[in-house]
XYZ file of N, CA, C and O in Angstrom:
592
model
N 29.888 -14.760 -6.182
C 28.616 -15.140 -5.580
C 28.213 -16.283 -6.373
O 27.956 -16.156 -7.836
N 27.541 -17.332 -5.859
C 27.166 -18.541 -6.704
C 25.421 -18.294 -6.563
O 24.841 -18.081 -5.573
N 25.020 -18.294 -7.779
C 23.596 -18.033 -8.165
C 22.892 -19.346 -9.115
O 23.838 -19.930 -9.793
N 21.849 -19.580 -8.539
C 21.143 -20.801 -9.296
C 19.867 -20.191 -9.915
O 19.112 -19.687 -9.185
N 20.000 -20.311 -11.216
C 18.722 -19.785 -11.954
C 18.000 -21.163 -12.165
O 18.428 -22.231 -12.494
N 16.623 -20.847 -12.040
C 15.571 -22.062 -12.183
C 14.507 -21.572 -13.114
O 13.662 -20.467 -12.682
N 14.248 -22.295 -14.186
C 13.044 -22.230 -15.090
C 12.127 -23.276 -14.927
O 12.526 -24.363 -15.538
N 11.163 -23.337 -14.143
C 10.194 -24.341 -13.798
C 9.456 -24.877 -14.672
O 8.881 -23.842 -15.387
N 9.169 -26.089 -14.636
C 8.169 -26.493 -15.635
C 7.998 -28.076 -15.621
O 8.899 -28.755 -14.956
N 7.463 -28.510 -16.678
C 7.361 -30.216 -17.069
C 8.765 -30.466 -17.173
O 9.356 -31.441 -16.740
N 9.625 -29.577 -17.862
C 10.867 -29.726 -17.996
C 11.610 -28.617 -17.239
O 11.444 -27.506 -17.610
N 12.513 -28.566 -16.236
C 12.821 -27.563 -15.397
C 14.398 -27.352 -15.815
O 15.445 -28.276 -15.798
N 14.666 -26.128 -16.285
C 15.902 -25.786 -16.700
C 16.503 -25.109 -15.467
O 15.980 -24.546 -14.840
N 18.064 -25.365 -15.456
C 18.628 -24.816 -14.339
C 20.088 -24.404 -14.761
O 20.776 -24.881 -15.770
N 20.806 -23.452 -14.166
C 21.947 -23.096 -14.313
C 22.475 -22.437 -13.124
O 22.218 -21.655 -12.420
N 23.630 -23.498 -12.625
C 24.552 -22.864 -11.358
C 25.639 -22.056 -12.024
O 26.425 -22.795 -12.531
N 25.779 -20.689 -11.428
C 26.620 -19.758 -12.167
C 27.417 -19.011 -11.002
O 26.935 -18.482 -10.169
N 28.945 -19.088 -11.003
C 29.490 -18.147 -10.325
C 29.774 -16.811 -11.047
O 30.065 -16.785 -12.106
N 29.127 -15.681 -10.337
C 29.234 -14.518 -10.780
C 30.354 -13.592 -9.899
O 30.289 -13.457 -8.701
N 31.178 -12.964 -10.697
C 32.022 -12.006 -10.052
C 32.295 -10.728 -10.655
O 31.670 -10.690 -11.722
N 32.893 -9.925 -9.929
C 33.200 -8.844 -10.792
C 34.424 -8.431 -10.825
O 35.377 -8.617 -9.993
N 34.742 -7.539 -12.188
C 36.028 -6.870 -12.006
C 35.884 -5.314 -12.724
O 34.592 -4.859 -12.843
N 37.034 -4.774 -12.993
C 36.622 -3.235 -13.510
C 35.987 -3.157 -14.673
O 35.386 -2.271 -15.108
N 35.843 -4.320 -15.343
C 34.897 -4.152 -16.826
C 33.661 -4.679 -16.539
O 32.751 -4.423 -17.400
N 33.215 -5.254 -15.453
C 31.849 -5.520 -15.244
C 31.850 -6.880 -14.612
O 32.577 -7.444 -13.943
N 30.737 -7.736 -14.986
C 30.233 -9.051 -14.309
C 30.950 -10.120 -15.227
O 30.884 -9.996 -16.528
N 31.497 -11.132 -14.421
C 32.106 -12.314 -15.234
C 31.264 -13.605 -14.719
O 30.813 -13.624 -13.641
N 30.506 -14.095 -15.616
C 29.733 -15.482 -15.361
C 30.349 -16.725 -15.679
O 31.123 -17.014 -16.802
N 30.526 -17.586 -14.825
C 31.253 -18.935 -15.156
C 30.411 -19.948 -14.623
O 29.783 -20.064 -13.458
N 29.964 -20.758 -15.677
C 29.043 -21.842 -15.420
C 29.589 -22.886 -14.603
O 30.704 -23.370 -15.105
N 28.949 -23.267 -13.563
C 29.513 -24.457 -12.901
C 28.552 -25.808 -13.225
O 29.540 -26.862 -13.297
N 27.343 -25.668 -13.493
C 26.720 -26.841 -13.730
C 25.488 -26.200 -14.612
O 24.825 -25.218 -14.132
N 24.894 -26.949 -15.671
C 23.685 -26.531 -16.387
C 22.839 -27.764 -16.675
O 23.665 -28.792 -16.817
N 21.842 -27.609 -16.942
C 21.145 -28.691 -17.522
C 19.327 -28.508 -17.470
O 18.871 -27.320 -17.020
N 18.657 -29.623 -17.861
C 17.334 -29.413 -17.707
C 16.903 -31.139 -17.279
O 17.498 -32.044 -17.478
N 15.619 -30.955 -16.388
C 15.506 -32.151 -15.545
C 13.887 -32.219 -15.884
O 13.155 -31.236 -15.674
N 13.218 -33.515 -16.376
C 11.967 -33.534 -16.488
C 11.184 -34.082 -15.169
O 11.998 -34.880 -14.490
N 10.016 -33.375 -15.097
C 9.195 -34.141 -13.810
C 9.765 -33.389 -12.509
O 10.361 -32.399 -12.431
N 9.014 -33.969 -11.660
C 9.339 -33.561 -10.146
C 10.531 -33.913 -9.442
O 10.932 -33.129 -8.658
N 11.304 -34.932 -10.210
C 12.749 -35.064 -9.824
C 13.593 -33.771 -9.777
O 14.690 -33.975 -8.948
N 13.217 -32.725 -10.526
C 14.027 -31.732 -10.410
C 13.985 -31.161 -9.023
O 15.158 -30.400 -8.570
N 13.132 -31.094 -8.322
C 13.237 -30.702 -6.994
C 14.222 -31.317 -5.991
O 14.949 -30.618 -5.535
N 14.483 -32.721 -6.194
C 15.370 -33.340 -5.371
C 16.596 -32.983 -5.796
O 17.646 -32.714 -5.038
N 16.810 -32.835 -7.075
C 18.150 -32.512 -7.659
C 18.618 -31.182 -7.281
O 19.841 -30.886 -6.604
N 17.680 -30.087 -7.512
C 18.108 -28.724 -7.329
C 18.348 -28.260 -5.743
O 19.202 -27.514 -5.507
N 17.604 -28.931 -4.947
C 17.808 -28.703 -3.517
C 19.147 -29.053 -2.915
O 19.396 -28.907 -1.842
N 20.020 -30.149 -3.777
C 21.000 -30.461 -3.346
C 22.137 -29.523 -3.822
O 23.563 -29.857 -3.128
N 21.920 -28.804 -4.564
C 23.050 -27.704 -5.027
C 23.097 -26.455 -3.944
O 22.318 -26.226 -3.400
N 24.282 -25.818 -3.931
C 24.439 -25.010 -3.005
C 24.680 -23.621 -3.810
O 25.496 -23.449 -4.782
N 23.865 -22.425 -3.320
C 23.930 -21.338 -3.926
C 23.728 -20.004 -2.876
O 22.933 -20.145 -1.954
N 24.228 -18.905 -3.128
C 23.795 -17.785 -2.251
C 22.421 -17.316 -2.672
O 21.655 -16.898 -1.382
N 21.997 -17.295 -3.780
C 20.695 -16.968 -4.111
C 20.095 -17.925 -5.288
O 21.015 -18.351 -5.976
N 18.870 -18.028 -5.034
C 18.084 -19.065 -5.990
C 17.250 -18.028 -6.779
O 16.195 -17.697 -6.202
N 17.134 -18.036 -7.749
C 16.250 -17.065 -8.863
C 15.341 -17.889 -9.708
O 15.825 -18.726 -10.474
N 14.205 -18.013 -9.264
C 13.147 -18.703 -9.705
C 12.222 -18.127 -10.708
O 11.370 -16.955 -9.969
N 11.835 -18.402 -11.827
C 10.776 -17.763 -12.443
C 9.298 -18.030 -11.704
O 9.048 -19.074 -11.723
N 8.637 -16.890 -11.583
C 7.500 -16.856 -10.866
C 6.395 -17.598 -11.907
O 6.438 -17.533 -13.223
N 5.336 -18.058 -11.551
C 4.357 -18.830 -12.433
C 3.118 -17.910 -11.942
O 2.666 -18.049 -10.807
N 2.423 -17.474 -13.035
C 1.311 -16.681 -12.965
C 0.360 -17.300 -14.178
O 0.719 -17.233 -15.042
N -0.889 -17.822 -13.489
C -1.773 -18.211 -14.514
C -2.681 -17.069 -15.058
O -3.405 -16.572 -14.498
N -2.298 -16.637 -16.330
C -3.043 -15.686 -16.980
C -4.172 -16.133 -17.950
O -4.212 -17.408 -18.373
N -5.518 -15.458 -17.871
C -6.474 -15.977 -18.538
C -6.253 -16.263 -19.852
O -6.732 -17.405 -20.372
N -5.474 -15.421 -20.380
C -5.047 -15.704 -21.802
C -4.365 -16.788 -22.194
O -4.316 -17.462 -23.350
N -3.536 -17.447 -21.330
C -2.759 -18.439 -21.367
C -3.404 -19.822 -20.487
O -2.669 -21.000 -20.809
N -4.437 -19.825 -20.100
C -4.991 -20.911 -19.430
C -5.358 -21.993 -20.094
O -4.942 -23.266 -19.947
N -5.699 -22.131 -21.536
C -5.935 -23.191 -22.119
C -4.623 -23.827 -22.526
O -4.542 -25.122 -22.650
N -3.386 -22.973 -22.966
C -2.193 -23.202 -23.454
C -1.654 -24.181 -21.935
O -1.069 -25.326 -22.386
N -1.685 -23.747 -20.991
C -1.352 -24.350 -19.750
C -2.174 -25.705 -19.694
O -1.386 -26.779 -19.219
N -3.409 -25.663 -19.825
C -4.160 -26.726 -19.622
C -3.855 -27.924 -20.619
O -3.434 -29.217 -20.115
N -3.363 -27.800 -21.680
C -2.823 -28.605 -22.784
C -1.508 -29.009 -22.713
O -1.148 -30.288 -22.588
N -0.572 -28.143 -22.315
C 0.930 -28.356 -22.428
C 1.248 -29.005 -20.883
O 2.411 -29.487 -20.999
N 0.581 -28.486 -19.829
C 0.901 -29.021 -18.724
C -0.278 -29.454 -17.525
O -0.392 -28.643 -16.722
N -0.625 -30.525 -18.014
C -1.996 -30.833 -17.389
C -1.905 -31.212 -15.904
O -2.925 -31.102 -15.061
N -0.592 -31.701 -15.734
C -0.542 -32.009 -14.184
C 0.103 -30.931 -13.441
O 0.269 -30.985 -12.162
N 0.006 -29.609 -13.990
C 0.398 -28.465 -13.374
C 1.797 -28.745 -12.656
O 2.164 -28.358 -11.560
N 2.556 -29.114 -13.242
C 4.191 -29.625 -12.726
C 4.976 -28.375 -12.524
O 5.623 -28.358 -11.590
N 4.586 -27.269 -13.248
C 5.234 -26.175 -13.140
C 4.792 -25.526 -11.498
O 5.935 -25.076 -10.793
N 3.713 -25.634 -11.177
C 3.233 -25.239 -10.039
C 3.696 -26.152 -8.789
O 4.338 -25.969 -7.642
N 3.801 -27.452 -9.033
C 4.261 -28.476 -8.105
C 5.820 -28.301 -7.977
O 6.448 -28.444 -6.687
N 6.553 -28.103 -8.958
C 8.068 -27.725 -8.726
C 8.394 -26.782 -8.070
O 9.014 -26.696 -6.995
N 7.677 -25.611 -8.172
C 7.710 -24.284 -7.453
C 7.365 -24.702 -6.005
O 8.044 -24.246 -5.056
N 6.263 -25.376 -5.752
C 5.823 -25.540 -4.527
C 6.892 -26.475 -3.873
O 7.244 -26.332 -2.547
N 7.481 -27.578 -4.427
C 8.597 -28.338 -3.782
C 9.785 -27.537 -3.511
O 10.460 -27.942 -2.412
N 9.987 -26.608 -4.258
C 11.400 -25.863 -3.975
C 11.044 -25.030 -2.689
O 11.950 -24.681 -1.769
N 10.088 -24.427 -2.846
C 9.405 -23.679 -1.805
C 9.479 -24.274 -0.495
O 9.953 -23.619 0.767
N 9.078 -25.346 -0.409
C 9.095 -26.165 0.835
C 10.312 -26.498 1.286
O 10.619 -26.738 2.664
N 11.343 -26.475 0.461
C 12.821 -27.149 0.857
C 13.724 -26.152 0.982
O 14.738 -26.529 1.283
N 13.659 -25.064 0.422
C 14.501 -23.989 0.437
C 14.292 -22.758 1.261
O 13.202 -22.366 1.188
N 15.238 -22.384 2.076
C 14.828 -21.321 2.939
C 14.367 -19.937 2.151
O 14.938 -19.659 1.098
N 13.450 -19.581 2.679
C 12.822 -18.391 2.044
C 13.805 -17.215 1.575
O 13.665 -16.422 0.581
N 14.698 -17.037 2.525
C 15.596 -15.663 2.253
C 16.514 -16.084 1.059
O 17.234 -14.904 0.680
N 16.690 -17.279 0.520
C 17.567 -17.395 -0.494
C 16.644 -17.466 -1.950
O 17.474 -17.317 -2.910
N 15.661 -17.279 -1.801
C 14.612 -17.271 -3.002
C 14.466 -15.799 -3.507
O 14.211 -15.050 -2.704
N 14.876 -15.616 -4.685
C 14.399 -14.516 -5.543
C 13.392 -14.864 -6.656
O 13.813 -15.747 -7.303
N 12.383 -13.994 -6.759
C 11.430 -14.396 -7.688
C 11.512 -13.552 -8.980
O 11.806 -12.377 -8.576
N 11.096 -13.876 -10.161
C 11.381 -13.103 -11.293
C 10.145 -13.473 -12.246
O 9.883 -14.557 -12.464
N 9.671 -12.438 -12.567
C 8.644 -12.531 -13.715
C 9.006 -13.011 -14.962
O 10.081 -12.874 -15.258
N 7.906 -14.012 -15.503
C 8.476 -14.571 -16.930
C 8.787 -13.570 -17.840
O 9.480 -13.762 -18.844
N 7.944 -12.373 -17.895
C 8.191 -11.321 -19.042
C 9.602 -10.832 -18.730
O 9.907 -10.319 -19.608
N 10.276 -11.046 -17.551
C 11.548 -10.349 -17.365
C 12.720 -11.148 -18.251
O 13.725 -10.328 -18.630
N 12.458 -12.227 -18.919
C 13.276 -13.000 -19.577
C 13.701 -12.305 -21.079
O 14.803 -12.301 -21.539
N 12.832 -11.246 -21.311
C 12.986 -10.524 -22.652
C 14.190 -9.364 -22.318
O 14.618 -8.733 -23.304
N 14.646 -9.341 -20.928
C 15.519 -8.433 -20.834
C 17.133 -8.820 -21.021
O 17.917 -8.073 -21.035
N 16.988 -10.071 -21.535
C 18.329 -10.851 -21.718
C 18.200 -11.643 -23.012
O 17.657 -12.908 -23.036
N 18.625 -10.951 -24.104
C 18.428 -11.409 -25.394
C 19.225 -12.798 -25.912
O 20.220 -13.035 -24.982
N 18.974 -13.601 -26.648
C 19.931 -14.635 -27.174
C 21.429 -14.184 -27.398
O 22.245 -14.808 -27.164
N 21.397 -12.887 -28.067
C 22.619 -12.084 -28.440
C 23.374 -11.890 -27.050
O 24.860 -12.015 -27.086
N 22.498 -11.651 -26.047
C 23.470 -11.344 -24.668
C 24.138 -12.435 -24.285
O 25.245 -12.488 -23.750
N 23.020 -13.596 -24.398
C 23.672 -14.725 -23.988
C 25.216 -15.378 -24.716
O 25.965 -15.734 -24.153
N 24.761 -15.043 -25.867
C 26.101 -15.417 -26.835
C 27.236 -14.486 -26.383
O 28.446 -15.226 -26.388
N 27.172 -13.261 -26.049
C 28.353 -12.379 -25.813
C 28.899 -12.800 -24.410
O 30.135 -12.669 -24.364
N 28.159 -13.314 -23.642
C 28.436 -13.707 -22.171
C 29.033 -15.311 -22.308
O 29.428 -15.833 -21.211
N 28.982 -16.052 -23.607
C 29.304 -17.158 -23.725
C 28.425 -18.012 -22.811
O 28.997 -19.121 -22.408
N 27.361 -18.087 -22.793
C 26.330 -18.630 -22.024
C 25.314 -19.232 -22.861
O 24.141 -19.648 -22.505
N 25.057 -19.007 -24.160
C 24.314 -19.678 -25.302
C 24.443 -21.188 -25.325
O 24.885 -21.393 -26.632
N 24.341 -21.961 -24.358
C 24.337 -23.321 -24.368
C 23.188 -24.020 -23.954
O 22.806 -23.405 -23.088
N 22.961 -25.232 -24.102
C 21.881 -26.034 -23.545
C 20.654 -25.917 -24.256
O 20.727 -24.785 -25.097
N 19.648 -26.527 -23.776
C 18.036 -26.249 -24.546
C 17.374 -24.974 -23.827
O 17.849 -24.150 -23.273
N 16.313 -24.754 -24.428
C 15.691 -23.325 -24.170
C 15.467 -23.201 -22.472
O 15.355 -22.193 -22.232
N 15.209 -24.225 -21.946
C 14.987 -24.085 -20.547
C 16.039 -23.635 -19.676
O 16.102 -22.834 -18.694
N 17.389 -24.244 -20.076
C 18.494 -24.156 -19.465
C 18.854 -22.724 -19.818
O 19.403 -22.062 -19.065
N 18.536 -22.231 -21.239
C 19.038 -20.753 -21.505
C 18.044 -19.625 -20.582
O 18.764 -18.847 -20.269
N 16.930 -20.076 -20.329
C 16.083 -19.306 -19.657
C 16.692 -19.136 -18.309
O 16.659 -18.199 -17.446
N 16.960 -20.235 -17.557
C 17.377 -20.213 -16.321
C 18.528 -19.141 -16.326
O 18.968 -18.705 -15.308
N 19.472 -19.414 -17.358
C 20.642 -18.473 -17.205
C 20.340 -17.200 -17.338
O 20.806 -16.129 -16.933
N 19.317 -16.745 -18.308
C 18.690 -15.382 -18.357
C 18.355 -14.980 -17.089
O 18.600 -13.777 -16.611
N 17.794 -15.621 -16.242
C 17.258 -15.202 -14.865
C 18.619 -14.895 -13.999
O 18.639 -13.704 -13.287
N 19.494 -15.575 -14.131
C 20.813 -15.283 -13.206
C 21.350 -13.855 -14.046
O 21.618 -13.170 -13.038
N 21.492 -13.768 -15.101
C 21.917 -12.516 -15.643
C 21.286 -11.307 -15.417
O 21.703 -10.482 -14.851
N 19.999 -11.426 -15.538
C 19.099 -10.337 -15.111
C 19.226 -9.936 -13.554
O 19.388 -8.824 -13.108
N 19.032 -11.103 -12.655
C 19.202 -10.684 -11.135
C 20.484 -10.027 -11.096
O 20.653 -8.888 -10.154
N 21.757 -10.632 -11.672
C 22.934 -9.971 -11.273
C 23.182 -8.593 -11.692
O 23.775 -8.039 -10.987
N 22.534 -8.296 -12.709
C 22.556 -7.038 -13.448
C 22.118 -5.918 -12.555
O 22.431 -4.849 -12.256
N 20.875 -6.464 -12.125
C 20.055 -5.587 -11.036
C 20.467 -5.522 -9.635
O 20.574 -4.464 -9.082
N 21.304 -6.581 -9.383
C 21.751 -6.472 -7.701
C 23.340 -6.273 -7.583
O 23.481 -6.033 -6.540
N 24.021 -6.622 -8.596
C 25.526 -6.582 -8.476
C 26.066 -5.353 -8.984
O 27.375 -5.195 -8.965
N 25.262 -4.584 -9.945
C 25.875 -3.388 -10.610
C 25.462 -2.311 -10.041
O 25.585 -1.193 -10.880
N 24.858 -2.000 -8.845
C 24.563 -1.038 -8.507
C 25.631 0.253 -8.508
O 26.606 -0.136 -7.784
N 25.367 1.321 -8.825
C 26.308 2.407 -8.777
C 26.065 3.129 -7.349
O 25.059 3.735 -7.144
N 27.138 3.361 -6.612
C 26.917 4.016 -5.444
C 27.722 5.475 -5.575
O 29.036 5.374 -5.988
N 27.290 6.389 -4.961
C 27.904 7.791 -5.104
C 28.157 7.891 -3.638
O 27.196 7.981 -2.743
N 29.280 8.440 -3.509
C 29.825 8.878 -2.163
C 29.545 10.254 -2.215
O 29.814 11.275 -3.039
N 28.820 11.059 -0.959
C 28.353 12.415 -1.098
C 29.402 13.184 -0.695
O 30.064 13.237 0.343
N 29.953 13.880 -1.755
C 31.035 14.935 -1.542
C 30.812 16.221 -1.977
O 31.644 17.069 -2.731
N 29.435 16.543 -1.841
C 28.968 17.634 -2.410
C 28.185 17.888 -3.790
O 28.046 16.542 -4.272
N 27.940 18.916 -4.254
C 27.155 18.667 -5.489
C 28.179 18.328 -6.777
O 29.389 18.753 -6.567
N 27.558 17.657 -7.654
C 28.275 17.231 -8.902
C 28.620 18.581 -9.741
O 27.683 19.342 -9.858
N 29.598 18.537 -10.278
C 29.992 19.791 -11.165
C 30.336 19.586 -12.580
O 30.388 18.073 -12.900
């Protein structure tokens, strides 16, 4: 399954990763990764092909309002997300909270040989890893009576 992780912002990180499974778990193969400044990220990312696009959601929290006003006065994060939403079919988009990134540490990225690129690129990879773990590793039990 080809997944595109997106960490939107003034600099938008992205990672297009082929995820497959074997007996030992998930295998992550990076097809393309990088970061793009400005709104040009929308044009570039909408040309990539993926089964799912995992985008970090933007929530303006009161405690971070001043930081956002200083670091992103043009609100490029919101504009990039809006541009992606306008051009990508809704059924392909999966939203992920920014706090979810804490579920995939730097050490995890290192173990998966995904610890490359700038911080935005790494965050895009975190979104892919977290989504894949949640959605591709579900354990299914065949009902054959009570467990003993």
